[in-house]
Amino acid sequence: MAERPFYDLSVHSVPDGKNTADELISMAKHLGFAGIGLSNHSTAEGPLSSDLVEDFDIFRTVELVASNPSKLHGLVGKYRNKVDVLAVHGGDEGINRAALENSNVDVLLHPATPKGSGLNHVLARSASENNVAIGFDIDSLIMSRGGRRVHSLSHFRDYLALSRKFDVPMLLTSNASSVFGLRAPREIIALAVLFGMEKDEAITALSETPLEIVQNKRHDKNYVCDGVEILEPSLSVQEDE
């Protein structure tokens, strides 16, 4: 396992979090990560990236927060070409559906709604078709207690079952908002086993899946914005009606 490069794509720096980007990068590197996604919510002001660090990957990430699907659609168009990783903060049925039906979204985080896990067979199929990963944020297991932790474990088991059935990419993250929220790859993988992930699945969700997300978007040169696609190497574009 030590030979695999591991990546945590959801790490929140100031003003979202309590530590600077440089402090989080230093700790993540110390813990054995090959790179992290510096992520702030779209409602928070702050840099989308930090200075380069030798032998360490820093990915530009944003977690979109929208009050309705229409606003989410606009935010996807605004940020897609500015970031390496475009995540959506779920928790509303309409937002979850809009995120999973949009192939320009990379990952849905926190999909649980007040009524349940926030996912079903229809949404899982959409996630698979559009290659949108489902995020498992381990801070909800570390920071919660009692009934809230039980609910998180239950939701994660639901996500896992649906992801397996419909071949949905799975992404493990710390969702850390301080250096104390970061965990070493071995610890995250051990926590994932608690809700039923096989060790190989957990390793993939912390290594191959995050790297594939970044590589796929960085190599997607045809995307301009929603409804616009480059057809030729020239400046020609086509706009959907």
Short mmCIF file of C-alpha atoms in Angstrom, two decimals:
data_model
loop_
_atom_site.label_atom_id
_atom_site.label_comp_id
_atom_site.label_asym_id
_atom_site.label_seq_id
_atom_site.Cartn_x
_atom_site.Cartn_y
_atom_site.Cartn_z
CA MET A 1 0.00 0.00 0.00
CA ALA A 2 2.90 2.35 0.63
CA GLU A 3 3.71 2.38 -3.09
CA ARG A 4 0.38 3.96 -4.04
CA PRO A 5 0.11 7.75 -4.29
CA PHE A 6 -2.80 8.96 -2.17
CA TYR A 7 -4.85 12.14 -2.65
CA ASP A 8 -7.36 13.92 -0.42
CA LEU A 9 -9.50 16.11 -2.69
CA SER A 10 -11.57 17.87 -0.01
CA VAL A 11 -9.43 19.94 2.35
CA HIS A 12 -10.76 23.34 3.45
CA SER A 13 -8.37 26.24 4.09
CA VAL A 14 -9.09 29.73 5.39
CA PRO A 15 -11.59 31.38 5.22
CA ASP A 16 -13.59 28.13 5.14
CA GLY A 17 -11.20 26.38 7.49
CA LYS A 18 -8.98 27.27 10.43
CA ASN A 19 -5.57 26.82 8.81
CA THR A 20 -3.81 28.34 5.84
CA ALA A 21 -3.25 26.38 2.66
CA ASP A 22 0.47 26.12 3.37
CA GLU A 23 -0.14 24.68 6.86
CA LEU A 24 -2.54 22.07 5.46
CA ILE A 25 -0.16 21.16 2.66
CA SER A 26 2.71 20.71 5.10
CA MET A 27 0.65 18.40 7.34
CA ALA A 28 -0.77 16.39 4.43
CA LYS A 29 2.71 15.84 3.04
CA HIS A 30 3.92 14.75 6.49
CA LEU A 31 1.06 12.23 6.72
CA GLY A 32 2.05 10.60 3.46
CA PHE A 33 -0.20 12.13 0.82
CA ALA A 34 1.07 12.78 -2.70
CA GLY A 35 -1.33 15.69 -3.10
CA ILE A 36 -4.49 17.39 -1.88
CA GLY A 37 -7.37 19.36 -3.30
CA LEU A 38 -7.52 22.77 -1.63
CA SER A 39 -11.24 23.30 -1.49
CA ASN A 40 -13.44 26.13 -0.30
CA HIS A 41 -17.18 26.46 -0.65
CA SER A 42 -18.31 28.72 -3.47
CA THR A 43 -19.94 30.94 -0.82
CA ALA A 44 -16.54 31.71 0.76
CA GLU A 45 -13.96 34.09 -0.62
CA GLY A 46 -10.46 32.72 -0.94
CA PRO A 47 -7.78 31.46 -3.32
CA LEU A 48 -8.46 28.40 -5.45
CA SER A 49 -4.84 27.28 -5.25
CA SER A 50 -1.56 27.80 -3.42
CA ASP A 51 2.10 28.07 -4.31
CA LEU A 52 3.74 25.05 -5.87
CA VAL A 53 5.41 22.58 -3.54
CA GLU A 54 8.17 20.25 -4.68
CA ASP A 55 7.10 16.59 -5.03
CA PHE A 56 3.52 17.37 -4.03
CA ASP A 57 0.40 17.93 -6.13
CA ILE A 58 -1.95 20.80 -5.29
CA PHE A 59 -5.29 20.66 -7.06
CA ARG A 60 -7.63 23.58 -7.47
CA THR A 61 -10.97 22.52 -6.01
CA VAL A 62 -14.28 24.16 -5.26
CA GLU A 63 -17.35 22.84 -3.43
CA LEU A 64 -20.42 24.44 -4.98
CA VAL A 65 -23.25 25.50 -2.68
CA ALA A 66 -26.54 26.34 -4.39
CA SER A 67 -30.08 26.90 -3.18
CA ASN A 68 -31.69 25.34 -6.25
CA PRO A 69 -30.77 23.37 -9.41
CA SER A 70 -30.91 26.46 -11.63
CA LYS A 71 -28.32 28.28 -9.55
CA LEU A 72 -26.18 25.15 -9.42
CA HIS A 73 -26.26 24.99 -13.22
CA GLY A 74 -24.91 28.55 -13.37
CA LEU A 75 -22.17 27.85 -10.82
CA VAL A 76 -20.98 24.80 -12.76
CA GLY A 77 -20.56 26.97 -15.85
CA LYS A 78 -18.77 29.65 -13.83
CA TYR A 79 -16.21 27.39 -12.16
CA ARG A 80 -15.66 24.39 -14.47
CA ASN A 81 -12.76 25.91 -16.39
CA LYS A 82 -11.23 27.48 -13.27
CA VAL A 83 -10.68 24.33 -11.21
CA ASP A 84 -9.29 20.82 -11.42
CA VAL A 85 -11.99 19.33 -9.20
CA LEU A 86 -15.59 20.52 -9.16
CA ALA A 87 -17.57 19.18 -6.21
CA VAL A 88 -21.18 19.82 -5.24
CA HIS A 89 -22.42 20.12 -1.65
CA GLY A 90 -25.56 18.00 -1.64
CA GLY A 91 -28.21 17.37 0.98
CA ASP A 92 -31.22 18.44 -1.07
CA GLU A 93 -33.00 16.06 -3.43
CA GLY A 94 -33.08 18.55 -6.29
CA ILE A 95 -29.43 19.50 -5.88
CA ASN A 96 -28.37 15.85 -5.68
CA ARG A 97 -30.24 15.04 -8.88
CA ALA A 98 -28.91 18.08 -10.74
CA ALA A 99 -25.33 17.25 -9.72
CA LEU A 100 -25.49 13.58 -10.68
CA GLU A 101 -27.11 14.33 -14.04
CA ASN A 102 -24.34 16.77 -14.99
CA SER A 103 -21.20 15.22 -16.49
CA ASN A 104 -19.26 18.43 -15.76
CA VAL A 105 -19.53 17.71 -12.03
CA ASP A 106 -16.74 15.55 -10.58
CA VAL A 107 -18.09 14.51 -7.19
CA LEU A 108 -21.19 14.84 -5.03
CA LEU A 109 -20.38 15.41 -1.34
CA HIS A 110 -22.75 15.14 1.64
CA PRO A 111 -25.77 13.81 -0.30
CA ALA A 112 -27.76 12.80 2.80
CA THR A 113 -31.08 14.61 3.20
CA PRO A 114 -33.22 15.01 6.34
CA LYS A 115 -35.30 12.11 5.06
CA GLY A 116 -32.55 9.65 4.25
CA SER A 117 -29.29 8.93 2.47
CA GLY A 118 -30.17 11.19 -0.47
CA LEU A 119 -29.42 8.49 -3.05
CA ASN A 120 -31.54 5.89 -4.79
CA HIS A 121 -31.29 3.54 -7.75
CA VAL A 122 -32.25 6.23 -10.27
CA LEU A 123 -29.68 8.72 -9.00
CA ALA A 124 -26.98 6.07 -8.75
CA ARG A 125 -27.59 5.13 -12.38
CA SER A 126 -27.25 8.80 -13.35
CA ALA A 127 -23.99 9.05 -11.41
CA SER A 128 -22.63 6.04 -13.27
CA GLU A 129 -23.71 7.31 -16.69
CA ASN A 130 -22.19 10.75 -16.07
CA ASN A 131 -19.10 9.49 -14.22
CA VAL A 132 -19.84 11.57 -11.11
CA ALA A 133 -18.16 10.16 -8.01
CA ILE A 134 -19.89 9.79 -4.65
CA GLY A 135 -17.88 11.23 -1.77
CA PHE A 136 -17.44 9.50 1.58
CA ASP A 137 -16.22 12.15 4.05
CA ILE A 138 -14.71 10.45 7.07
CA ASP A 139 -15.00 13.54 9.28
CA SER A 140 -18.69 12.68 9.73
CA LEU A 141 -17.51 9.50 11.46
CA ILE A 142 -14.74 11.12 13.49
CA MET A 143 -16.53 14.27 14.62
CA SER A 144 -20.04 12.93 15.26
CA ARG A 145 -21.22 10.89 18.23
CA GLY A 146 -24.12 8.64 19.14
CA GLY A 147 -27.09 8.70 16.79
CA ARG A 148 -25.44 11.03 14.27
CA ARG A 149 -22.56 8.61 13.82
CA VAL A 150 -24.99 5.70 13.46
CA HIS A 151 -26.85 7.63 10.76
CA SER A 152 -23.59 8.41 8.93
CA LEU A 153 -22.56 4.77 8.95
CA SER A 154 -26.00 3.77 7.67
CA HIS A 155 -25.87 6.32 4.85
CA PHE A 156 -22.38 5.24 3.87
CA ARG A 157 -23.51 1.62 3.66
CA ASP A 158 -26.32 2.74 1.35
CA TYR A 159 -23.89 4.71 -0.84
CA LEU A 160 -21.57 1.73 -0.96
CA ALA A 161 -24.27 -0.75 -1.99
CA LEU A 162 -25.56 1.54 -4.75
CA SER A 163 -22.06 2.40 -5.98
CA ARG A 164 -21.19 -1.26 -6.28
CA LYS A 165 -24.44 -2.14 -8.05
CA PHE A 166 -24.21 0.64 -10.64
CA ASP A 167 -20.42 0.92 -10.89
CA VAL A 168 -20.29 4.48 -9.51
CA PRO A 169 -16.84 5.94 -8.74
CA MET A 170 -16.23 6.23 -4.99
CA LEU A 171 -14.07 8.92 -3.42
CA LEU A 172 -12.75 8.97 0.14
CA THR A 173 -12.00 12.38 1.64
CA SER A 174 -11.22 13.83 5.05
CA ASN A 175 -13.33 16.98 4.52
CA ALA A 176 -10.79 18.50 6.91
CA SER A 177 -11.16 22.14 7.95
CA SER A 178 -7.98 22.18 10.02
CA VAL A 179 -4.70 20.31 10.31
CA PHE A 180 -6.31 18.31 13.14
CA GLY A 181 -8.97 17.01 10.76
CA LEU A 182 -6.44 15.45 8.41
CA ARG A 183 -5.80 11.73 8.72
CA ALA A 184 -3.09 9.52 7.26
CA PRO A 185 -4.12 7.33 4.31
CA ARG A 186 -3.91 4.16 6.42
CA GLU A 187 -6.30 5.65 8.99
CA ILE A 188 -8.82 6.72 6.34
CA ILE A 189 -8.73 3.27 4.77
CA ALA A 190 -9.22 1.64 8.17
CA LEU A 191 -12.27 3.86 8.83
CA ALA A 192 -13.73 2.95 5.44
CA VAL A 193 -13.64 -0.71 6.40
CA LEU A 194 -16.01 0.12 9.28
CA PHE A 195 -18.90 0.78 6.90
CA GLY A 196 -18.13 -2.15 4.63
CA MET A 197 -15.57 -1.09 2.06
CA GLU A 198 -13.13 -3.76 1.06
CA LYS A 199 -9.52 -2.72 1.54
CA ASP A 200 -8.90 -2.67 -2.22
CA GLU A 201 -11.98 -0.49 -2.75
CA ALA A 202 -10.80 1.98 -0.12
CA ILE A 203 -7.31 2.16 -1.62
CA THR A 204 -8.81 2.87 -5.05
CA ALA A 205 -11.11 5.54 -3.60
CA LEU A 206 -8.11 7.36 -2.13
CA SER A 207 -5.62 6.85 -4.95
CA GLU A 208 -6.84 5.89 -8.43
CA THR A 209 -10.25 7.62 -8.36
CA PRO A 210 -9.01 11.09 -7.32
CA LEU A 211 -6.17 10.94 -9.82
CA GLU A 212 -8.54 9.89 -12.62
CA ILE A 213 -10.87 12.78 -11.78
CA VAL A 214 -8.06 15.32 -12.10
CA GLN A 215 -6.53 13.78 -15.20
CA ASN A 216 -9.87 13.48 -17.02
CA LYS A 217 -10.77 17.14 -16.48
CA ARG A 218 -7.31 18.48 -17.25
CA HIS A 219 -7.35 16.62 -20.57
CA ASP A 220 -10.91 17.63 -21.48
CA LYS A 221 -10.09 20.44 -23.88
CA ASN A 222 -13.50 20.52 -25.61
CA TYR A 223 -15.38 21.95 -22.64
CA VAL A 224 -16.12 25.68 -22.75
CA CYS A 225 -19.32 26.04 -20.77
CA ASP A 226 -22.72 24.39 -20.58
CA GLY A 227 -24.22 24.16 -24.07
CA VAL A 228 -21.00 25.09 -25.88
CA GLU A 229 -18.54 22.64 -27.40
CA ILE A 230 -15.39 23.09 -29.49
CA LEU A 231 -15.76 21.14 -32.74
CA GLU A 232 -12.48 21.96 -34.46
CA PRO A 233 -9.03 23.18 -33.39
CA SER A 234 -10.17 26.58 -34.65
CA LEU A 235 -12.40 28.95 -32.75
CA SER A 236 -15.61 27.34 -34.03
CA VAL A 237 -18.19 26.59 -31.38
CA GLN A 238 -21.62 25.09 -31.38
CA GLU A 239 -24.37 26.25 -29.07
CA ASP A 240 -27.22 23.91 -28.21
CA GLU A 241 -30.70 25.34 -28.61
#
